[in-house]
Tab-separated table of C-alpha atoms in Angstrom:
chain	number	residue	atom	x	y	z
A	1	UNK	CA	-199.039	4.406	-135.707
A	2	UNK	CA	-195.067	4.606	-136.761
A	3	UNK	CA	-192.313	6.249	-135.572
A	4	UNK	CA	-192.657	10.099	-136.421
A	5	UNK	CA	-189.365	10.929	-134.474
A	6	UNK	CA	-186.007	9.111	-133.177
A	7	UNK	CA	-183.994	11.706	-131.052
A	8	UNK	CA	-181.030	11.623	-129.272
A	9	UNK	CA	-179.389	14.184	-126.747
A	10	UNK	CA	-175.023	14.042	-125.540
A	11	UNK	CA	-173.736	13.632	-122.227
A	12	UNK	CA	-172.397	17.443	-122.513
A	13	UNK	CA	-176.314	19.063	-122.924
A	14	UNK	CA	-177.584	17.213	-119.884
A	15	UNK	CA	-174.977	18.826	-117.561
A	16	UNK	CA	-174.453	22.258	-115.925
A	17	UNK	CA	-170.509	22.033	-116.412
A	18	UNK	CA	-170.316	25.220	-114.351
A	19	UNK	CA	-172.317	23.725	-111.185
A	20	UNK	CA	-170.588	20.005	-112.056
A	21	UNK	CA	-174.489	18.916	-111.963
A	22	UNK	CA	-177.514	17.343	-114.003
A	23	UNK	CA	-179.593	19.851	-115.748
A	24	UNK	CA	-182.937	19.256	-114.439
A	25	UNK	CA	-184.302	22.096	-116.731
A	26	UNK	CA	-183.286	20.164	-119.543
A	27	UNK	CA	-184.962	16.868	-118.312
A	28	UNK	CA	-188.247	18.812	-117.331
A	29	UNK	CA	-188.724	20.456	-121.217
A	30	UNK	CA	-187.759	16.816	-122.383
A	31	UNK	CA	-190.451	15.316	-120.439
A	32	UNK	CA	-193.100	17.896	-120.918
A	33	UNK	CA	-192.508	17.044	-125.003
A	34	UNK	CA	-191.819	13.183	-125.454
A	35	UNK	CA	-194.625	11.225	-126.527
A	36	UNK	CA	-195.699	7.859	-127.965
A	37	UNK	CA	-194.205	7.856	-131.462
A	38	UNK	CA	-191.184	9.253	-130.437
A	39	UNK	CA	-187.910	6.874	-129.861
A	40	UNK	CA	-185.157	9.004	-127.563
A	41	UNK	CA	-181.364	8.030	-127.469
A	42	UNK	CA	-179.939	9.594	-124.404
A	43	UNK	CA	-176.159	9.686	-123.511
A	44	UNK	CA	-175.423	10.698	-120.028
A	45	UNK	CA	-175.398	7.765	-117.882
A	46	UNK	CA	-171.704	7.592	-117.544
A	47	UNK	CA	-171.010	11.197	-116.656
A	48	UNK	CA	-173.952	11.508	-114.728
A	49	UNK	CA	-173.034	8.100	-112.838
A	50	UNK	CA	-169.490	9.925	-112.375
A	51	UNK	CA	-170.624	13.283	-110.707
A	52	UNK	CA	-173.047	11.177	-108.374
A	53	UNK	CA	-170.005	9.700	-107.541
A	54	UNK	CA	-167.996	12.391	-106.602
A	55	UNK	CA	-170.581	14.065	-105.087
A	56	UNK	CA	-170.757	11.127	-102.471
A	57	UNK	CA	-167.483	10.192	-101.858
A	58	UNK	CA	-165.183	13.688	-103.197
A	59	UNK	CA	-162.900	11.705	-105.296
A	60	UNK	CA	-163.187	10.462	-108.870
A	61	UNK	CA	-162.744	6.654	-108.907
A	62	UNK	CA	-159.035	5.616	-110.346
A	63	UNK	CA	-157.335	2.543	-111.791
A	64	UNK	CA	-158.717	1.078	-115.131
A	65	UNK	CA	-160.160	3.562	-117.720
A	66	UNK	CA	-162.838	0.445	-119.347
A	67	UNK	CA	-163.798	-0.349	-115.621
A	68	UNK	CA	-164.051	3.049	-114.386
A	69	UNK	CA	-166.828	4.004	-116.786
A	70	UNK	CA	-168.741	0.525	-116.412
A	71	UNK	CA	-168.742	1.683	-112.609
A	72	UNK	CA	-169.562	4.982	-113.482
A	73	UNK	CA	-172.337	4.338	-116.389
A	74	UNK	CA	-173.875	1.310	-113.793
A	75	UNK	CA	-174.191	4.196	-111.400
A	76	UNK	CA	-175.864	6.549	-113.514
A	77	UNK	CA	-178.375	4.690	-115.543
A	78	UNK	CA	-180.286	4.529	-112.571
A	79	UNK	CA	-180.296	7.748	-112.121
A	80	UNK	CA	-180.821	8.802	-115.816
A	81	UNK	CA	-184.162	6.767	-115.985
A	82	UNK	CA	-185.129	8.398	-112.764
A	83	UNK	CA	-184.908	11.448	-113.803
A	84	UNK	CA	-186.675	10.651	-117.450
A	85	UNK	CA	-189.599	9.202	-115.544
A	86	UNK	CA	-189.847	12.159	-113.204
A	87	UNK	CA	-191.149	14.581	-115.851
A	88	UNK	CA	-192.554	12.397	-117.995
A	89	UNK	CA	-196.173	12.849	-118.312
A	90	UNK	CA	-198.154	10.226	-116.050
A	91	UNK	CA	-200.332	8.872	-118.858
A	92	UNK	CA	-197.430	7.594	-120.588
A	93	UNK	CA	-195.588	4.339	-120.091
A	94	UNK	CA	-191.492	4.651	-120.078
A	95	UNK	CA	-189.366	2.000	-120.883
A	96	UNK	CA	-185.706	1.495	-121.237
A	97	UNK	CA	-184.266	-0.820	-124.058
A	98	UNK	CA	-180.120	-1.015	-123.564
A	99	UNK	CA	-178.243	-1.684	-126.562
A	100	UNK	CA	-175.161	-3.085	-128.261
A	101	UNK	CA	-173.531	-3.153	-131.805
A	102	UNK	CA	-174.169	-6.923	-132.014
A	103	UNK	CA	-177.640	-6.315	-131.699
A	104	UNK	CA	-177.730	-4.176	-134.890
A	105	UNK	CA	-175.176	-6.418	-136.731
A	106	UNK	CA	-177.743	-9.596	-136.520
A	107	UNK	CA	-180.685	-9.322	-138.508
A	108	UNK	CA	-182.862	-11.668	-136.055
A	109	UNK	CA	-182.409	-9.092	-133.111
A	110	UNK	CA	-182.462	-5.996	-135.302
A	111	UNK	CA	-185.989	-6.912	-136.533
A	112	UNK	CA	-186.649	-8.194	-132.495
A	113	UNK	CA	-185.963	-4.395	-131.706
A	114	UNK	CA	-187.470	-2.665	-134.483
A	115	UNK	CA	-191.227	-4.818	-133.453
A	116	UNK	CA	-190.422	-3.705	-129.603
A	117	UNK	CA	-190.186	0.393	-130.939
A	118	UNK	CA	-193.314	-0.098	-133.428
A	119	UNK	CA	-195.381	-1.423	-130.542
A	120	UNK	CA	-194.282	1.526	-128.008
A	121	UNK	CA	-196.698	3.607	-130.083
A	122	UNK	CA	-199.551	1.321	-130.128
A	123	UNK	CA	-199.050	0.558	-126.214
A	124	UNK	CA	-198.924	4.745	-125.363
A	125	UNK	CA	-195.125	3.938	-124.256
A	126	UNK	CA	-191.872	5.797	-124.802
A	127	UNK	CA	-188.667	4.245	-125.396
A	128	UNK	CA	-185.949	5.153	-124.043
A	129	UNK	CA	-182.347	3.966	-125.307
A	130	UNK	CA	-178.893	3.939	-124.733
A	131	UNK	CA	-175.414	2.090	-125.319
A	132	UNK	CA	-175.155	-0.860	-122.635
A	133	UNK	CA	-171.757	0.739	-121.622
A	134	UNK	CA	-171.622	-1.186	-118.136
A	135	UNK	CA	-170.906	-4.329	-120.239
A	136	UNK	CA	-169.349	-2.998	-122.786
A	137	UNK	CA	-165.747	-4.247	-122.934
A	138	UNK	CA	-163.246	-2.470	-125.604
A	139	UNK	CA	-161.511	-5.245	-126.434
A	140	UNK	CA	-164.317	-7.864	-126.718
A	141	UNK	CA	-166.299	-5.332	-129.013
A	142	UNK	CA	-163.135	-5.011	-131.246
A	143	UNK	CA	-162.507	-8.458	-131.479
A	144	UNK	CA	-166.719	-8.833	-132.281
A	145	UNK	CA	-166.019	-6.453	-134.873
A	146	UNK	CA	-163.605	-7.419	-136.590
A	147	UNK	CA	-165.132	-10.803	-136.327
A	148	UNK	CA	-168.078	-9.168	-138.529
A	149	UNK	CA	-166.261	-7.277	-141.007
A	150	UNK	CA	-164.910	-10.772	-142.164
A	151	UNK	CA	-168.523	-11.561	-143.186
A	152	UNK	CA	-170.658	-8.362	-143.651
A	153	UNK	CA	-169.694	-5.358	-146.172
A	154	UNK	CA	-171.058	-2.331	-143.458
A	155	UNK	CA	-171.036	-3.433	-139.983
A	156	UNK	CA	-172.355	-1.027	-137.235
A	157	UNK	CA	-170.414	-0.001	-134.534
A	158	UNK	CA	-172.203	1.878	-132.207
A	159	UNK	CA	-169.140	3.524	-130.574
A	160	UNK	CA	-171.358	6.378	-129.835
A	161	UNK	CA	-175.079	7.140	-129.598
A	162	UNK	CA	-175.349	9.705	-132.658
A	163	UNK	CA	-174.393	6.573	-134.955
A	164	UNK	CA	-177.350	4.401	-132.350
A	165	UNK	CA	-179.759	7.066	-133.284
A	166	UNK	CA	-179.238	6.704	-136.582
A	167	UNK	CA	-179.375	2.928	-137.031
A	168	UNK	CA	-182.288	3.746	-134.733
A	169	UNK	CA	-183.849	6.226	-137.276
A	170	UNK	CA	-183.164	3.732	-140.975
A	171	UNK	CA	-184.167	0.374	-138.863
A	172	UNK	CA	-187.647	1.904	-138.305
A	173	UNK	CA	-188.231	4.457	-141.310
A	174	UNK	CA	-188.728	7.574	-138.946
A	175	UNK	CA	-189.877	10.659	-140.790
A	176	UNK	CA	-187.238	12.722	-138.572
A	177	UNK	CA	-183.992	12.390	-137.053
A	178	UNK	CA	-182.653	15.216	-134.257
A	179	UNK	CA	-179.697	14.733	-133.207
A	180	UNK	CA	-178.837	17.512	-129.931
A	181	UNK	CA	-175.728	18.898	-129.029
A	182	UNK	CA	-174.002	21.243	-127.404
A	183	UNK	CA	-173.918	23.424	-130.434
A	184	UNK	CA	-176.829	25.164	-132.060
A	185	UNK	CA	-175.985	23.100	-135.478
A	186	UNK	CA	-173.205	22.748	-137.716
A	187	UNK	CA	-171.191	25.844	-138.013
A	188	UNK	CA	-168.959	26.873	-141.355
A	189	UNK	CA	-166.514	28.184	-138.947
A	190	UNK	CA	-166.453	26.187	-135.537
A	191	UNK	CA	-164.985	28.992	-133.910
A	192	UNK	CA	-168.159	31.312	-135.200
A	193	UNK	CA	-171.827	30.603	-133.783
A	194	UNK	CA	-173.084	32.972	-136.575
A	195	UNK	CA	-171.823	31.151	-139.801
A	196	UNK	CA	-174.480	27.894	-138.561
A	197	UNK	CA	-175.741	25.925	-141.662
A	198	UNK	CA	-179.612	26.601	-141.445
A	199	UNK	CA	-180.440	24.448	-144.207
A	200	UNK	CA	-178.840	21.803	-146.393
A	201	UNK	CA	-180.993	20.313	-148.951
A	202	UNK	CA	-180.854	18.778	-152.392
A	203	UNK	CA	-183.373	17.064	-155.263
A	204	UNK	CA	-181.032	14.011	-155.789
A	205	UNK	CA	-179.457	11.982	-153.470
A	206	UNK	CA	-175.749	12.047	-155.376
A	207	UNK	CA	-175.925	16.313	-154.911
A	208	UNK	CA	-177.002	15.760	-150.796
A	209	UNK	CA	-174.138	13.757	-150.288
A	210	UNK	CA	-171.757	15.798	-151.694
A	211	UNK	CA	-173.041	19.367	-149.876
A	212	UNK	CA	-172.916	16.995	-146.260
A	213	UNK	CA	-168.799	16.007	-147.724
A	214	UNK	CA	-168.211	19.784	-148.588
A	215	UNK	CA	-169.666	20.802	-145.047
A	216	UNK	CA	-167.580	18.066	-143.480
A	217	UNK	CA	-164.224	19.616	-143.923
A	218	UNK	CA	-165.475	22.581	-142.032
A	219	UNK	CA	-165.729	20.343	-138.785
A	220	UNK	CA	-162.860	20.012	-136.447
A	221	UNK	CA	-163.220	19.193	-132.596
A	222	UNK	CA	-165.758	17.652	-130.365
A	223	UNK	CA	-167.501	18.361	-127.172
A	224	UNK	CA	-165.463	15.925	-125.015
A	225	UNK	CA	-163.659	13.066	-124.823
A	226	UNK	CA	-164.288	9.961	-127.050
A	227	UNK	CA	-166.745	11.895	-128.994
A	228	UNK	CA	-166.619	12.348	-132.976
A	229	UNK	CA	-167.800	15.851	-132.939
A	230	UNK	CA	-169.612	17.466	-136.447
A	231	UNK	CA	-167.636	15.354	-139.023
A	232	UNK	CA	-168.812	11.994	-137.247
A	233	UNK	CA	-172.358	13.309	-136.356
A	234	UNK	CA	-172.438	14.162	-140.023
A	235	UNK	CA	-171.166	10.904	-141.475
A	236	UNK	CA	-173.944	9.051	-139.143
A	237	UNK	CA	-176.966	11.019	-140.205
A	238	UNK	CA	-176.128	10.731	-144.304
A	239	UNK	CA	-177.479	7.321	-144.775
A	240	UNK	CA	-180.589	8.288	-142.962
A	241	UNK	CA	-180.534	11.767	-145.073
A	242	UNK	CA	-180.627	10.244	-148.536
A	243	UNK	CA	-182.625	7.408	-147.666
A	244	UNK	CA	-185.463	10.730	-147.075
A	245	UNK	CA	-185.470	11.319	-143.393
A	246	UNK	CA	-185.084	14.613	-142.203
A	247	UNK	CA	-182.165	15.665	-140.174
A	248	UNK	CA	-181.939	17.939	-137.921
A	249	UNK	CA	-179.241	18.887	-135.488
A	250	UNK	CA	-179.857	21.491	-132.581
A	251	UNK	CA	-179.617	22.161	-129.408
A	252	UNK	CA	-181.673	21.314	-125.907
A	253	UNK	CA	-182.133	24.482	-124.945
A	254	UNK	CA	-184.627	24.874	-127.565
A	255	UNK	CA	-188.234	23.798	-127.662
A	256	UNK	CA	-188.020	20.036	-129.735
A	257	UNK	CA	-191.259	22.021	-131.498
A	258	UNK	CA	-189.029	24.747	-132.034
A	259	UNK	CA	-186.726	22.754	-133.411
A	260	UNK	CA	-188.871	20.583	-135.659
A	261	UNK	CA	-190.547	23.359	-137.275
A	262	UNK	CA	-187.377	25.594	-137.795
A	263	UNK	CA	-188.567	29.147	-135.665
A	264	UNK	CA	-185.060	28.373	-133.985
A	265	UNK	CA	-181.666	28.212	-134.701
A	266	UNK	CA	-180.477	24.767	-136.074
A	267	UNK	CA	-179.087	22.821	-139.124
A	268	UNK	CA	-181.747	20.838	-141.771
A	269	UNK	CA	-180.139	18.226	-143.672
A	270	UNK	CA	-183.220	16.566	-146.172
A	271	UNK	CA	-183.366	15.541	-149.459
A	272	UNK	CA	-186.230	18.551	-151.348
């Protein structure tokens, strides 16, 4: 049994911004539709860690941006697996695997991970992933970086968890990648919900490549802070794209059925 689906939702479509709270609506359709043979990326931990926070004191923490969100992300994993588990059906196993760049930049713990994800399926289990942001420090991970870009041609970054997905998605040859936002897709016009790309798709690899670069310099923007928005969600999926996994980017508040099978509103990227 192989990986039929890597997934991966943003910090911004697990949050009611209005009520500054989690979704739980969101977490309940999640867990009523995960299953073995699916690998999830979730964001969330940091944001969530930072309005449990404030919720419990009434004052966002100060001083240090890279150790504010290590206290804030250490705060809300916790409470992001919690939540996962929750509505998760009982029969199934959950299990949390925390990543880095270095361990997709090493082939000996790239190929340890990939064996861990093929035998969630076998063992009725679903993974659940994220960045390990509370020990995460910017300026050790540049220095490790550049460190690797003195040796290796393409080195993986993992700077945020659309690229994880899609490292994710190549390392074990899933037949889909679906990547949700707070956007129904990718839009012609970011400024016009009705000018979404529905479907991008192409015989040859060369012409794929070349619709996703066209479509690229409609994107501007992203949903918050530190985030690459549609131009870096769409440079991260490519690779995965012409390499014949299909893309698709969405949004939560949609069935991940609805999604898959296209009844609802998102953008396919797949070579025809």
């Amino acid at each position: 049994m192989g990986i039929d689906l890597v997934g991966k939702i943003g910090s911004m479509a697990l949050i009611r911004r209005e009520e500054m709270d989690m979704d739980y609506n969101i977490f309940a359709r999640l867990g009523r539709e995960l299953r073995p043979g699916m690998v999830w990326i979730s964001s969330g931990a940091t944001e969530i860690g930072r309005l449990d926070f404030l919720r419990r004191t009434g004052r966002e923490l100060s001083g240090d941006l890279e150790d504010v969100k290590t206290d804030y992300s250490a705060q809300g994993q916790a409470i992001l697996m919690e939540n996962y588990r929750r509505f998760l059906a009982p029969e199934y196993s959950l299990r949390q695997l925390l990543v880095e760049h270095t361990h997709f930049n090493h082939p000996e713990t790239a190929d340890f991970i990939r064996r861990f994800l093929e035998r969630c399926p076998e063992q009725n289990a679903v993974p659940i992933i994220n960045y390990n942001d509370p020990v995460s420090f910017e300026e050790n991970r540049k220095m490790e970086l550049s460190l690797l870009r003195q040796n290796h041609r393409d080195v993986v970054e993992c700077v945020d968890n659309d690229e994880t997905a899609s490292v994710v998605a190549r390392l074990d040859h899933a037949k889909t990648l679906l990547i949700l936002t707070s956007a129904d897709g990718i839009y012609r016009d970011p400024a016009d919900p009705s000018t979404i790309v529905r479907e991008l798709s192409a015989k040859e690899p060369a012409a794929l490549e070349a619709a996703v670069r066209e479509l690229q310099k409609s994107c501007v923007g992203a949903s918050r802070q530190g985030a690459g928005g549609a131009f870096a969600k769409l440079n991260y999926i490519l690779p995965c794209a012409l390499n014949g996994t299909h893309v698709v980017i969405g949004s939560p508040r949609f069935h991940l059925r609805e999604l898959l099978e296209g009844s609802v509103p998102a953008t396919h990227i797949y070579l025809a």
